[in-house]
CSV table of C-alpha atoms and ligand atoms in Angstrom, one decimal:
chain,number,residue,atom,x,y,z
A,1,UNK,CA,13.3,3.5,-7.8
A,2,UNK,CA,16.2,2.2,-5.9
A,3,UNK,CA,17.1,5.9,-5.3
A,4,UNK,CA,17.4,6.7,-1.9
A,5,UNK,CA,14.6,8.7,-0.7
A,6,UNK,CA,14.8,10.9,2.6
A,7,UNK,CA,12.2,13.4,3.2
A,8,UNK,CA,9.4,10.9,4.3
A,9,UNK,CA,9.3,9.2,7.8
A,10,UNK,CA,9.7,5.5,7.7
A,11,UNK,CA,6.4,5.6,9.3
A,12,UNK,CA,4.9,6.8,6.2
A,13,UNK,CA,6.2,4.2,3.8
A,14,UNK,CA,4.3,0.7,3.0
A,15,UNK,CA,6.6,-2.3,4.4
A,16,UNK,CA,4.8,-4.1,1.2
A,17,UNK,CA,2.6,-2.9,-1.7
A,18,UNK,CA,1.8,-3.8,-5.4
A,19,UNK,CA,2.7,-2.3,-8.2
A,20,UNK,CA,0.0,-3.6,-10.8
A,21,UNK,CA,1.1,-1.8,-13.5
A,22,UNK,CA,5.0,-2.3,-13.2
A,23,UNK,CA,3.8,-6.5,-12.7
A,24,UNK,CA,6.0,-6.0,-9.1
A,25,UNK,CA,5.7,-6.1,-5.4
A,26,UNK,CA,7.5,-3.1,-4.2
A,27,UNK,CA,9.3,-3.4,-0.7
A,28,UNK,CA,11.1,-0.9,1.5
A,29,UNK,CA,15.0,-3.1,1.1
A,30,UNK,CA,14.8,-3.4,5.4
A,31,UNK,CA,18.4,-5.0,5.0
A,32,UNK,CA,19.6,-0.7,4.4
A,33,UNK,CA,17.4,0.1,7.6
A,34,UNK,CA,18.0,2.6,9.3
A,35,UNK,CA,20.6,4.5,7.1
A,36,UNK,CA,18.9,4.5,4.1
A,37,UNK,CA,15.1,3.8,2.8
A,38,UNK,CA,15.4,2.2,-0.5
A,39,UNK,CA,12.4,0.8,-2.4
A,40,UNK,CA,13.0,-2.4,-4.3
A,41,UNK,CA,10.7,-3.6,-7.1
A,42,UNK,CA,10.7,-7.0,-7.5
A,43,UNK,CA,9.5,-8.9,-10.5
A,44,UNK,CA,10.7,-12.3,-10.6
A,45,UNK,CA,10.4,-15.7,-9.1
A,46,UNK,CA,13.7,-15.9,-8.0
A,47,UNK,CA,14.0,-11.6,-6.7
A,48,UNK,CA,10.8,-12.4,-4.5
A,49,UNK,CA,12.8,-15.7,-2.9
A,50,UNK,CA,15.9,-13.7,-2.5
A,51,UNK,CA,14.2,-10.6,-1.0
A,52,UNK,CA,12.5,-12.7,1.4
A,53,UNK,CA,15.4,-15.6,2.2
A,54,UNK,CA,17.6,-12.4,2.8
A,55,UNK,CA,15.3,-10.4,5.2
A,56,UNK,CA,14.9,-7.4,3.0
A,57,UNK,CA,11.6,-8.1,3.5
A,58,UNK,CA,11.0,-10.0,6.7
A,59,UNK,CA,8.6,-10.5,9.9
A,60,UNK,CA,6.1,-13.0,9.9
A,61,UNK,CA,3.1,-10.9,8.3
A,62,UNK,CA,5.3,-8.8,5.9
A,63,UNK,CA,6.1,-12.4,4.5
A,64,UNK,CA,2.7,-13.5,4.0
A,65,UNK,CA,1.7,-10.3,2.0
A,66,UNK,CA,5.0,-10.2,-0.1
A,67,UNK,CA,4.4,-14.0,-0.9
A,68,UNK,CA,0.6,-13.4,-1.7
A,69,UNK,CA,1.2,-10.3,-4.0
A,70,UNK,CA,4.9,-12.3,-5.6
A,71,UNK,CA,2.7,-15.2,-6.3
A,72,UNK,CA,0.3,-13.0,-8.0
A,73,UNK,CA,2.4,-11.0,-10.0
A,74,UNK,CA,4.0,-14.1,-11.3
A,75,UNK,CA,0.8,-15.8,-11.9
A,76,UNK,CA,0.2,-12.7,-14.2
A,77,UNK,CA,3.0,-13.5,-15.9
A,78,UNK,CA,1.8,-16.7,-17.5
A,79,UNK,CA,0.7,-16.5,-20.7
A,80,UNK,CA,-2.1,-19.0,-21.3
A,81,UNK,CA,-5.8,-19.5,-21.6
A,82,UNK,CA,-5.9,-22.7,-20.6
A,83,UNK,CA,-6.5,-23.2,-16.8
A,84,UNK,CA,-4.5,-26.5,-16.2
A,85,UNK,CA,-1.3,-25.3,-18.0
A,86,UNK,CA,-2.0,-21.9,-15.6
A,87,UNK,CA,-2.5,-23.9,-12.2
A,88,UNK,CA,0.4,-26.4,-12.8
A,89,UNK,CA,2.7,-22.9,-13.2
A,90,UNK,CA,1.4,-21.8,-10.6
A,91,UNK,CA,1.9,-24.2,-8.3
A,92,UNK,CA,5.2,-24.8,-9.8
A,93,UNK,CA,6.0,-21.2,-8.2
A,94,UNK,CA,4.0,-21.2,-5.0
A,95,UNK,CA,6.3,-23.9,-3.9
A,96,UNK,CA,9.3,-22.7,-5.1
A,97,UNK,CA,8.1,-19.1,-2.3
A,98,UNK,CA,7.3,-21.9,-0.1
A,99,UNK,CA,10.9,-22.8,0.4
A,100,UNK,CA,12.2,-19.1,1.2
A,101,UNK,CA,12.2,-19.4,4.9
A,102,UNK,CA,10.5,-22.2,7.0
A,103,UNK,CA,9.6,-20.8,10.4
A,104,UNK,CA,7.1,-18.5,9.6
A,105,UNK,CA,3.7,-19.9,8.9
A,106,UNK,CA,2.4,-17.3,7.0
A,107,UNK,CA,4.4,-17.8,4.3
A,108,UNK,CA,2.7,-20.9,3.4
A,109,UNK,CA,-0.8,-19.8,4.9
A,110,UNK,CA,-0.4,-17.0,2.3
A,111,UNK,CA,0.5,-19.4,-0.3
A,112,UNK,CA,-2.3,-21.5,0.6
A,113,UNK,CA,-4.7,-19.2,0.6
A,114,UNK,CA,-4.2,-17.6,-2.8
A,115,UNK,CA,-3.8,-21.2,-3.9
A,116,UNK,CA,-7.3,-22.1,-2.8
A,117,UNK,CA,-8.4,-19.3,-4.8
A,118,UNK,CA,-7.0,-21.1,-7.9
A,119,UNK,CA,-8.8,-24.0,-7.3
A,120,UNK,CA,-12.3,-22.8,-6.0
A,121,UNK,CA,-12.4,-20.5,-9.3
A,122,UNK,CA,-11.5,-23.7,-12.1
A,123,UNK,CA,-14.4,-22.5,-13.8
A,124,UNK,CA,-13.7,-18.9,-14.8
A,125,UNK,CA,-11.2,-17.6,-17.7
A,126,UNK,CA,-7.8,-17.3,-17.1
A,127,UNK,CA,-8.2,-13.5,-17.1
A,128,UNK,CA,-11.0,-13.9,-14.3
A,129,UNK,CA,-8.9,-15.7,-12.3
A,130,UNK,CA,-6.1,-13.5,-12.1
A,131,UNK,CA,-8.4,-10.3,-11.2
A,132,UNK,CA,-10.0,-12.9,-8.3
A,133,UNK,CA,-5.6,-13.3,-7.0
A,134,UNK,CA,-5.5,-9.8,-6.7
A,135,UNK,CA,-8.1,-9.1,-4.4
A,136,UNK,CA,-7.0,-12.3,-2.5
A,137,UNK,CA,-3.7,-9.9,-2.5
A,138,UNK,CA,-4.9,-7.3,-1.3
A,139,UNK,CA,-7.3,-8.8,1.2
A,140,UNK,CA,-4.6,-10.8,2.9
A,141,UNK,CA,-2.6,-6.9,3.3
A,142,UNK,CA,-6.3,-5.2,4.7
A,143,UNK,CA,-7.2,-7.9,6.6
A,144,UNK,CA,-3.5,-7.5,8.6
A,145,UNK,CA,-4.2,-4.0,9.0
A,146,UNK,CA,-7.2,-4.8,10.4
A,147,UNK,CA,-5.6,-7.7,13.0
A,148,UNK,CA,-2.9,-5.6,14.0
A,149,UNK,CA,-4.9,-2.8,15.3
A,150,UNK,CA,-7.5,-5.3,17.1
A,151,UNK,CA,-4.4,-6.8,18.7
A,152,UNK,CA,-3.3,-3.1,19.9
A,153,UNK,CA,-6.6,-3.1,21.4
A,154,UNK,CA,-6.5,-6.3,23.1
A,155,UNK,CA,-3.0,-6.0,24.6
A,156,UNK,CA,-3.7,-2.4,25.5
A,157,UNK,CA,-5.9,-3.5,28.0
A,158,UNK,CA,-3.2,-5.5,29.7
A,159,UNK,CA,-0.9,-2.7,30.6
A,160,UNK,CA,-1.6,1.0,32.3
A,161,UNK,CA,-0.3,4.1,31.9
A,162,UNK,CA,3.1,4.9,32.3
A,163,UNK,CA,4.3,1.2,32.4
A,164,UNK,CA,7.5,0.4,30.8
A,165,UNK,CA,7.3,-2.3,28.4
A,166,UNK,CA,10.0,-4.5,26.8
A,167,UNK,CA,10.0,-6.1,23.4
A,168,UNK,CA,12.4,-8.0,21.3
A,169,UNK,CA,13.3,-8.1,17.7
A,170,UNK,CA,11.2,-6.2,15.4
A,171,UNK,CA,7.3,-7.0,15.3
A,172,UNK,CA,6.7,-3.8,14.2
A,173,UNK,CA,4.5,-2.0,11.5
A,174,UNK,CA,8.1,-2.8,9.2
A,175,UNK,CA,6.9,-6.3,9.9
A,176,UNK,CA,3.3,-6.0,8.8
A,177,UNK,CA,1.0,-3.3,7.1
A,178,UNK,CA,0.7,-1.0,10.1
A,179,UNK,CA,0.7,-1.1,14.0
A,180,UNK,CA,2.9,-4.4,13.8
A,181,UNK,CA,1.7,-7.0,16.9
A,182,UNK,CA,3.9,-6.4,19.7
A,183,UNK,CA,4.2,-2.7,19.0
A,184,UNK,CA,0.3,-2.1,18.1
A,185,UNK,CA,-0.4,-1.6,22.1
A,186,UNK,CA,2.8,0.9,22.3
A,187,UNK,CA,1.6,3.0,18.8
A,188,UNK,CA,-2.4,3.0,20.2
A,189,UNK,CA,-1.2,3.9,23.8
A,190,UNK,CA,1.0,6.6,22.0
A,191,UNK,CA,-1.8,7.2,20.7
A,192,UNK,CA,-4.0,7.9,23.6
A,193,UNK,CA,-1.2,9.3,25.6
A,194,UNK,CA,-0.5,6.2,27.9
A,195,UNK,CA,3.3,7.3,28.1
A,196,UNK,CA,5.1,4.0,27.8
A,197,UNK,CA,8.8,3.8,28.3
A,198,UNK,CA,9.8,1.2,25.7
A,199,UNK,CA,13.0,-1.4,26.0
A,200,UNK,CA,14.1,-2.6,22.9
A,201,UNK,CA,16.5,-5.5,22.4
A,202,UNK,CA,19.4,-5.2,19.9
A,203,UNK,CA,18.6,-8.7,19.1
A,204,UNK,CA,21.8,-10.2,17.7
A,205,UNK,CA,23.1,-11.8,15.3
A,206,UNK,CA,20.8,-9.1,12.4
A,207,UNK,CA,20.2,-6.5,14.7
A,208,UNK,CA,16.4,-6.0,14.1
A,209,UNK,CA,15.7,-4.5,17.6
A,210,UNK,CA,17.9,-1.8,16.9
A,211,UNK,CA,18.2,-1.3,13.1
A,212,UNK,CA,14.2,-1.5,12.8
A,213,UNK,CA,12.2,-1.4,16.3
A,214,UNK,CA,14.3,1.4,17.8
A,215,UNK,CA,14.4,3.0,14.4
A,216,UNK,CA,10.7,3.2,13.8
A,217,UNK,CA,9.6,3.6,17.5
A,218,UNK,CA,12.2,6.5,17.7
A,219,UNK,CA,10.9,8.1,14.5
A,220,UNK,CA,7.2,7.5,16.0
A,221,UNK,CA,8.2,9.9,19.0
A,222,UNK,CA,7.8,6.8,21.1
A,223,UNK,CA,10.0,6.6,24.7
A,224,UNK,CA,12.4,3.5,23.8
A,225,UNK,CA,15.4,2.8,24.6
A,226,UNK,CA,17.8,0.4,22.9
A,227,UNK,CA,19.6,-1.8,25.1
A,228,UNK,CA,21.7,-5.0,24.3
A,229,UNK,CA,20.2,-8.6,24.3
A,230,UNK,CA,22.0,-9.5,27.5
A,231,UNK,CA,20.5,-6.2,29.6
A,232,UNK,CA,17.2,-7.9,29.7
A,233,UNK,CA,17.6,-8.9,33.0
A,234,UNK,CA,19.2,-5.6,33.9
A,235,UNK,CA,16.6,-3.4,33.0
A,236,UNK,CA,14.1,-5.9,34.6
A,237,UNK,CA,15.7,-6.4,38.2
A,238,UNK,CA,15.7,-2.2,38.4
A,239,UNK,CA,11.7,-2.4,38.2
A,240,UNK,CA,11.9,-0.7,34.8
A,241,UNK,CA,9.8,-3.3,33.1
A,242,UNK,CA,6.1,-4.3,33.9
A,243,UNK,CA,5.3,-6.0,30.6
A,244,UNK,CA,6.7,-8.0,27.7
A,245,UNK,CA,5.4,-7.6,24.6
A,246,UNK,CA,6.9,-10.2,21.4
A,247,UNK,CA,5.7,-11.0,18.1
A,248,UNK,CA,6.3,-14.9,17.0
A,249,UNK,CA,6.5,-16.9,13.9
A,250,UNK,CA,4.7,-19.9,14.6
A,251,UNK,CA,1.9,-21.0,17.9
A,252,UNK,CA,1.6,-24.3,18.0
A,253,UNK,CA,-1.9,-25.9,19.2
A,254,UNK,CA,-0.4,-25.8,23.1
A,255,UNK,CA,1.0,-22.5,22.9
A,256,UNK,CA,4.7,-23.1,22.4
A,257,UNK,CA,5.6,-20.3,20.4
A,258,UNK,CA,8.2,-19.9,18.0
A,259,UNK,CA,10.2,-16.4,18.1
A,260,UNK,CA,13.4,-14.6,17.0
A,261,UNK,CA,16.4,-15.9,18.7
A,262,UNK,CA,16.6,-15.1,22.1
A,263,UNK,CA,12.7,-14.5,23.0
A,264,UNK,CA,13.1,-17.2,25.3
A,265,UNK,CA,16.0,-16.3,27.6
A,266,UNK,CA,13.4,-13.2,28.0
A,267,UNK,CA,10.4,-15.0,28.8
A,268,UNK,CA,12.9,-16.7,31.3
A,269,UNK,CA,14.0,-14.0,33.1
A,270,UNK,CA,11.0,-12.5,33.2
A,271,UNK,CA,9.2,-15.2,34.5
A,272,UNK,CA,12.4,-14.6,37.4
A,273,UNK,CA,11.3,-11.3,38.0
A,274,UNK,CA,7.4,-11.9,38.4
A,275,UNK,CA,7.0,-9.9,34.6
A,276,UNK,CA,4.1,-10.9,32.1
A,277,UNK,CA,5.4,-11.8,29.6
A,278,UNK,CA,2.7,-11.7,26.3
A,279,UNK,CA,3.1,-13.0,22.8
A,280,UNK,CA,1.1,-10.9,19.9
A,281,UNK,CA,-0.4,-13.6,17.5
A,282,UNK,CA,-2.5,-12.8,14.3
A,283,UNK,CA,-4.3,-15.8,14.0
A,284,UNK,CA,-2.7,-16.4,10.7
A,285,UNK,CA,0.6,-17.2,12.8
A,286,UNK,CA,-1.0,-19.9,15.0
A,287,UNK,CA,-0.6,-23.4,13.4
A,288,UNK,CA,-3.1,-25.8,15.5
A,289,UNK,CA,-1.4,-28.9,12.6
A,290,UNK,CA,1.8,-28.4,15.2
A,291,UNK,CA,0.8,-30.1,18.4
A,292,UNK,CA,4.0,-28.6,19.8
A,293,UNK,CA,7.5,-26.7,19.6
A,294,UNK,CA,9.0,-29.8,18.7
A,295,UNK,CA,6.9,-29.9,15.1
A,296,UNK,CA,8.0,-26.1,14.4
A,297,UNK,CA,10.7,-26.1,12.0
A,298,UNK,CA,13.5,-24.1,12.9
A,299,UNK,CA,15.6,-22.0,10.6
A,300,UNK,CA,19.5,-22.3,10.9
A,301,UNK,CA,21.1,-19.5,9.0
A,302,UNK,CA,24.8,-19.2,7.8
A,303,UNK,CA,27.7,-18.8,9.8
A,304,UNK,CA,28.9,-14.8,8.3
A,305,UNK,CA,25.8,-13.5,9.9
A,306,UNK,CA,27.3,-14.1,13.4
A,307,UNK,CA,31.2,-13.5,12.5
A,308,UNK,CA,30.8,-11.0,10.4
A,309,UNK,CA,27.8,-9.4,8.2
A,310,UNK,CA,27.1,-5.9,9.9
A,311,UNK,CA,30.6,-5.7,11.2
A,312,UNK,CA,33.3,-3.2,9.4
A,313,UNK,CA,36.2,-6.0,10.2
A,314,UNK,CA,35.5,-9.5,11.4
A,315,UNK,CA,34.3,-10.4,14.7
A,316,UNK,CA,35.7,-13.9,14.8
A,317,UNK,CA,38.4,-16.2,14.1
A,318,UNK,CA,37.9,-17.6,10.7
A,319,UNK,CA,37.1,-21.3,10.8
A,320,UNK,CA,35.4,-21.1,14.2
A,321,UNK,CA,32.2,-23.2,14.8
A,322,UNK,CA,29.0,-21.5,14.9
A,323,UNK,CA,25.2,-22.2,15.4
A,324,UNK,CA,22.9,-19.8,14.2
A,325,UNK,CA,19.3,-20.7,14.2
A,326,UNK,CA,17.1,-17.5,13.7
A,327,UNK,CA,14.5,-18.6,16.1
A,328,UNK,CA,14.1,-20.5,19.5
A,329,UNK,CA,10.6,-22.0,21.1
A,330,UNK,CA,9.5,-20.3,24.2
A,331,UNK,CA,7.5,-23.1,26.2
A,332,UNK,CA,4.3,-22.5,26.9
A,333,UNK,CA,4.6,-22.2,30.7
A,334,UNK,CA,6.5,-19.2,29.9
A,335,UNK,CA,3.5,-16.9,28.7
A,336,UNK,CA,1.6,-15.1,30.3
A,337,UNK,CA,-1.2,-14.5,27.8
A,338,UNK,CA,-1.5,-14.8,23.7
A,339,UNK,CA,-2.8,-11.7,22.1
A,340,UNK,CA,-4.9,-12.4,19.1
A,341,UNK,CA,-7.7,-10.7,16.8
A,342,UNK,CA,-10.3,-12.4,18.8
A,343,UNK,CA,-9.0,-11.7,21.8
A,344,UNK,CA,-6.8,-13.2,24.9
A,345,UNK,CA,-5.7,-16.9,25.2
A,346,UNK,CA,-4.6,-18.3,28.7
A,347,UNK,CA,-3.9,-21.2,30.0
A,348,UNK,CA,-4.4,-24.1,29.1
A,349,UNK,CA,-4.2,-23.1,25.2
A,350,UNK,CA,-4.9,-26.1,23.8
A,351,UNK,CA,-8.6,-25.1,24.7
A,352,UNK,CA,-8.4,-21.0,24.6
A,353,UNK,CA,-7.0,-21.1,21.0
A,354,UNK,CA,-9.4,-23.7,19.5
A,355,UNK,CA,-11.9,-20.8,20.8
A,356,UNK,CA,-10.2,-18.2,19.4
A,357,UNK,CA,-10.2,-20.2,16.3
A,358,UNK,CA,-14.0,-20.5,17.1
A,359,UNK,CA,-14.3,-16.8,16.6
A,360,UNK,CA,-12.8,-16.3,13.8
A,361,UNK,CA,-14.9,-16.3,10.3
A,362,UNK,CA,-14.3,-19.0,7.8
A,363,UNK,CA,-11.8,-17.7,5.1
B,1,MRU,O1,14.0,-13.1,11.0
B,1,MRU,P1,12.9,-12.0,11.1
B,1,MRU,O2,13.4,-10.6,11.2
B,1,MRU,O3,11.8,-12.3,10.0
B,1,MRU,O4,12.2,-12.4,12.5
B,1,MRU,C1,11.0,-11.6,12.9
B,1,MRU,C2,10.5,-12.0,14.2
B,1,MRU,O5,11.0,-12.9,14.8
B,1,MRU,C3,9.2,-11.3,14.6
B,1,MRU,O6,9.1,-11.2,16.0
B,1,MRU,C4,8.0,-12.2,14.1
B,1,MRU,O7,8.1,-12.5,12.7
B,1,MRU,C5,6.7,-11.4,14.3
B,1,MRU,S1,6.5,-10.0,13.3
B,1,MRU,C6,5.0,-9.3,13.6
């Protein structure tokens, strides 16, 4: 491990998996994408945080699994019989994932759910309990399989053959288990032979459009094309664009929705040019506790990701200001249509998601 390997398509590697025997989550190091495809085993409290603060593994339901299998590997790790001296541990190291990157919800709707685990199943042995975290595990990574592909389905049936489609950032299959949200309509029309021609956004400052979305969509055999964040509008006023498909980090209850940076100058201009514009939400992304944008915690990251990281000499002058927060909010008015499992939210979602929520099965 940590060998480069070459022969496989990226499309044939798992963005997160366990390795039960080795006590480690193993993760394709997405920080090396698209030159080189390096798995990463990591084992310890602080190599899961690091992995995930530093976007070698990253995307909203990539997260969620790599924070579900971390916190079970490390709950494996405690060596005790005794269930309170387990779940104090325990909790001492779901909160420390907790803090690896705020935005995303399902970092801490992972967390939470393998931590109701713990406390619904007091009763059995230690040993029990630990077997009943891996299948939590490994449900959460099925179960987002699963949602991805029901989302391809759903969104599929908002675009025809043919169409072009734009999408920014990466909410691909390197940001889930397979499919990805915004791209599960483009794999499952490639599919079926719907002949999309894909846009893909650069989408500075870490380049995920092109390192990852044009990567794996290119190695897919996918039309795309990669195009700068500021050709959006470009692309759109030649007619080249009849849909927008993004992924997003965190719904609120009225349908603000939290993205990459930049997701909203899209939903902008396409609003300008008459284009839907469609954000791809696994239910495990949509936070109904925030009323609205405002109550979605933003992520500011440092400075060298902007001036220099990804750049052979510096980009800027040294000691210039910068702001770099990794996502914006795209207001509600903006979209078109939220793509869930269950189905298609309008307007007004503070009544469409509670039904989607409706439809979805207690877990
Ligand atoms: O900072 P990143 O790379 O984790 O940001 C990823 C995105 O913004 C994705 O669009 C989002 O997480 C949805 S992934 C299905």
């Amino acid at each position: 491990m940590g060998k480069e390997e070459k022969e496989k398509s990226i499309m044939e590697y798992e963005t997160v998996a366990l390795d039960d025997e080795a006590g480690a989550v193993v993760i394709i190091d997405q920080t090396l994408l698209p030159t080189k495809t390096e798995l990463v085993k990591l084992k310890t409290a602080q190599e899961i945080w690091d992995a995930i603060y530093l976007l070698k593994v990253r995307g909203a339901p990539a997260i969620g699994v790599a924070a579900a299998f971390g916190i079970y590997v490390l709950a494996c790790q405690t060596d005790t019989e005794d269930y309170d001296t387990f779940y104090k541990e325990f909790s001492k190291q779901r909160d420390y994932l907790n803090t690896a990157r705020p935005t995303a919800v399902n970092l801490s709707w992972a967390l939470n759910r393998m931590d109701r685990v713990c406390r619904e199943n007091s009763g059995l042995t230690v040993g029990q309990l630990k077997q009943r975290l891996k299948e939590e595990a490994v449900a959460i990574k099925e179960e987002d399989i699963w949602v991805c592909r029901q989302i391809g389905e759903h969104g599929l049936g908002l675009v025809k053959p043919g169409d072009g489609i734009l999408t920014h950032c990466n909410a691909g299959q390197l940001a889930a288990c397979k499919y990805g949200t915004a791209t599960a309509p483009i794999y499952l029309g490639q599919e079926r032979g719907y002949g999309f021609r894909v846009f893909a956004d650069e989408t500075r400052p870490l380049l995920q459009g092109a390192r990852l979305t044009a990567y794996e969509l290119f190695s897919s055999g996918v039309d795309v094309t990669l195009i700068c964040d500021n050709m959006s509008a470009a692309v759109m006023k030649n007619g080249w664009v009849q849909a927008v498909f993004v992924g997003c980090d965190r719904v609120a209850a009225n349908g603000d929705t939290a993205n990459k940076i930049g997701t909203s100058v899209v939903a902008a201009v396409a609003r300008q040019y008459r284009i839907p514009f469609y954000v791809c939400a696994p239910t495990s992304t949509i936070d109904l506790a925030s009323k609205t944008g405002d109550d979605i915690c933003i992520e500011q990251r440092p400075a060298e990701e902007v001036t220099q990281m990804w750049y052979k000499n510096r980009m800027a002058p040294e000691g210039v200001k910068v702001y770099n927060p990794a996502f914006d909010v795209t207001d509600h008015e903006l979209i078109t249509a939220i793509v869930t499992e269950y189905g298609v939210a309008k307007a007004p979602y503070e009544e469409s998601l509670q039904e989607i929520f409706r439809r979805r099965p207690e877990r």
